[in-house]
Amino acid sequence: MQKLGFKPDSISFTGTLTACSHAGLVDEGLQYYNEMTRVYGISPRVEHYGCLVDLLSRTGQLEDALDVVETMPMRPNEVVLGSLLTTCRTRGDVALAERVMSYIAELKPDADSNYVLLSNIYAAVGSWDGVGKVRHAMKALCIRKTPGYSAIEIDCSSHDFVDGERTHMQSNDINEMLDQLSLELKQYGYVPETVVRASSEYQ
């Protein structure tokens, strides 16, 4: 864009920062962020701060990412905080996850997905007291986990599936096919991962 004489705008920098984040190019991302404000005089918006938080989070600089959240001139939204909380799970950083969750609880106290994510962070490190604490907090706030679902569109018709779905008119055929696929995958050496699931009390 610069070689062709185009002046980048805030949307251009959002795309550039997102690309740097996904590619793990921290130094380049920080350089573009600084150029955006210093060279082009563009005031960062919440999405730019979100990109910066994501950029730092993906490379393990969680404290720096939280510092961005705490010094933003505007209130961080759920997307920015959720991105940081998700990375806390990936990195196993319980202490930081608790700090991030305190911000999320103020912003959106009834968001069930964030409580479940925090519970999973505790479970991943074997902190069952932490899991219990989240469960009690959800009960106190009358928050129930919203069941996740998958959807597929066939011939302009949408088919939705909840975990353990048995009401679909073709559920038997679908489950037989899944069993067959699972068998074939195992024959090729696939070993399924063990996943710690949230308590049924969330469901």
XYZ file of C-alpha atoms in Angstrom:
203
model
C 0.000 0.000 0.000
C 2.770 2.393 0.929
C 4.730 1.667 -2.261
C 1.617 2.406 -4.314
C 1.069 5.666 -2.473
C -1.940 4.642 -0.410
C -2.206 5.946 3.119
C -3.225 3.152 5.533
C -6.213 3.827 7.767
C -7.312 2.280 11.054
C -8.853 -0.728 9.278
C -5.582 -1.377 7.431
C -3.746 -1.503 10.742
C -6.350 -3.797 12.288
C -5.708 -6.295 9.484
C -1.942 -5.894 9.743
C -1.868 -6.338 13.513
C -4.141 -9.381 13.270
C -1.820 -10.929 10.674
C 1.217 -10.292 12.870
C -0.591 -11.857 15.810
C -1.472 -15.049 13.928
C 2.075 -15.301 12.556
C 3.677 -14.707 15.971
C 5.510 -11.605 14.705
C 5.619 -9.662 17.961
C 8.359 -7.168 17.106
C 6.825 -6.393 13.723
C 3.368 -6.021 15.269
C 4.648 -3.617 17.915
C 6.467 -1.656 15.225
C 3.293 -1.288 13.141
C 1.307 -0.339 16.231
C 3.811 2.399 17.054
C 3.824 3.616 13.435
C 0.041 3.778 13.460
C 0.057 6.294 16.302
C 3.375 8.067 15.785
C 3.652 8.275 11.986
C 0.012 8.267 10.856
C -1.570 9.904 13.894
C -4.286 7.258 14.205
C -5.716 6.959 17.724
C -5.980 3.290 18.712
C -9.519 1.960 19.041
C -10.617 -0.968 21.148
C -9.997 -3.396 18.264
C -6.375 -2.249 17.993
C -5.857 -2.817 21.704
C -7.514 -6.204 21.249
C -4.999 -7.063 18.508
C -2.159 -5.924 20.755
C -3.419 -8.074 23.644
C -3.802 -11.057 21.322
C -0.339 -10.476 19.854
C 1.316 -10.475 23.277
C -0.832 -13.315 24.610
C -0.046 -15.709 21.759
C 3.670 -15.369 22.457
C 3.301 -15.928 26.199
C 3.717 -12.317 27.317
C 0.610 -12.475 29.468
C 1.659 -9.885 32.046
C 2.391 -7.390 29.272
C -0.989 -8.203 27.705
C -2.747 -7.582 31.014
C -0.836 -4.315 31.394
C -2.303 -3.204 28.038
C -5.789 -4.096 29.313
C -5.268 -2.151 32.532
C -3.903 0.970 30.821
C -6.338 1.206 27.894
C -8.027 4.618 27.746
C -11.371 2.899 27.227
C -13.048 0.002 28.986
C -11.928 -3.356 27.519
C -14.699 -5.368 25.958
C -15.484 -9.050 26.392
C -13.595 -10.017 23.238
C -10.333 -8.490 24.500
C -10.671 -10.052 27.949
C -11.905 -13.377 26.591
C -8.869 -13.630 24.327
C -6.566 -13.155 27.294
C -8.521 -15.624 29.436
C -8.334 -18.257 26.695
C -4.564 -17.858 26.515
C -4.361 -18.251 30.287
C -5.878 -21.691 29.785
C -3.366 -22.556 27.062
C -0.471 -21.413 29.252
C -1.894 -22.819 32.490
C -1.627 -19.446 34.253
C -4.244 -19.702 37.009
C -3.263 -16.546 38.899
C -3.564 -14.349 35.836
C -6.811 -16.054 34.813
C -8.326 -15.087 38.166
C -7.296 -11.466 37.667
C -8.729 -11.379 34.151
C -11.935 -13.019 35.360
C -12.421 -10.244 37.907
C -12.597 -7.751 35.022
C -14.955 -9.985 33.032
C -17.225 -10.448 36.051
C -17.624 -6.678 36.279
C -18.227 -6.307 32.558
C -20.564 -9.252 31.989
C -21.315 -11.125 35.219
C -23.775 -13.572 33.623
C -21.497 -14.862 30.814
C -21.542 -18.605 31.461
C -18.764 -19.441 28.966
C -16.163 -17.475 30.904
C -17.000 -19.218 34.176
C -16.791 -22.609 32.484
C -13.462 -21.631 30.920
C -12.101 -20.600 34.329
C -13.347 -23.889 35.766
C -11.509 -25.767 33.011
C -8.331 -23.819 33.786
C -8.577 -24.939 37.415
C -9.329 -28.526 36.390
C -6.363 -28.638 34.001
C -3.966 -27.980 36.898
C -5.853 -30.210 39.333
C -7.213 -27.369 41.462
C -10.546 -28.940 42.407
C -11.117 -26.327 45.118
C -11.016 -23.740 42.347
C -13.497 -25.764 40.292
C -15.817 -25.897 43.298
C -15.437 -22.161 43.856
C -16.535 -21.447 40.282
C -19.464 -23.857 40.604
C -20.682 -22.125 43.765
C -20.295 -18.700 42.159
C -22.399 -19.827 39.195
C -25.082 -21.194 41.513
C -25.134 -17.992 43.525
C -25.606 -15.962 40.346
C -28.146 -18.451 38.915
C -25.914 -19.013 35.880
C -26.312 -22.234 33.915
C -24.013 -23.432 31.162
C -25.501 -22.923 27.716
C -25.130 -26.213 25.814
C -22.837 -25.967 22.839
C -24.023 -27.210 19.483
C -22.775 -27.898 15.996
C -24.640 -27.090 12.804
C -24.388 -28.238 9.225
C -26.333 -27.077 6.192
C -27.408 -29.632 3.570
C -29.576 -28.703 0.600
C -30.464 -25.318 2.162
C -31.645 -27.050 5.340
C -29.836 -26.493 8.645
C -29.246 -29.399 11.044
C -28.288 -28.540 14.644
C -26.724 -31.034 17.046
C -26.281 -30.759 20.798
C -23.767 -33.005 22.590
C -25.341 -36.440 22.951
C -28.024 -35.615 20.389
C -30.604 -38.387 20.055
C -33.660 -36.562 18.719
C -32.529 -36.054 15.125
C -34.496 -38.340 12.811
C -31.253 -39.738 11.378
C -29.360 -39.979 14.667
C -28.897 -43.762 14.382
C -27.382 -43.469 10.899
C -25.193 -40.584 12.006
C -23.870 -42.433 15.050
C -23.170 -45.542 13.000
C -21.140 -43.461 10.573
C -19.239 -41.789 13.427
C -18.437 -45.198 14.918
C -17.165 -46.360 11.534
C -14.992 -43.267 11.128
C -13.632 -43.678 14.643
C -12.722 -47.301 13.918
C -10.941 -46.375 10.684
C -9.017 -43.580 12.407
C -7.792 -45.973 15.100
C -6.660 -48.418 12.422
C -4.430 -45.640 11.071
C -2.937 -45.008 14.510
C -5.084 -42.158 15.799
C -5.279 -42.042 19.597
C -8.027 -39.768 20.968
C -7.010 -37.243 23.616
C -8.416 -37.400 27.120
C -10.458 -34.283 27.879
C -11.491 -33.095 31.345
C -15.155 -32.185 31.023
C -17.003 -29.687 33.170
C -19.303 -31.103 35.819
C -22.809 -31.998 34.738
C -24.004 -29.403 37.231
C -23.101 -26.793 34.614
C -25.327 -28.411 32.013
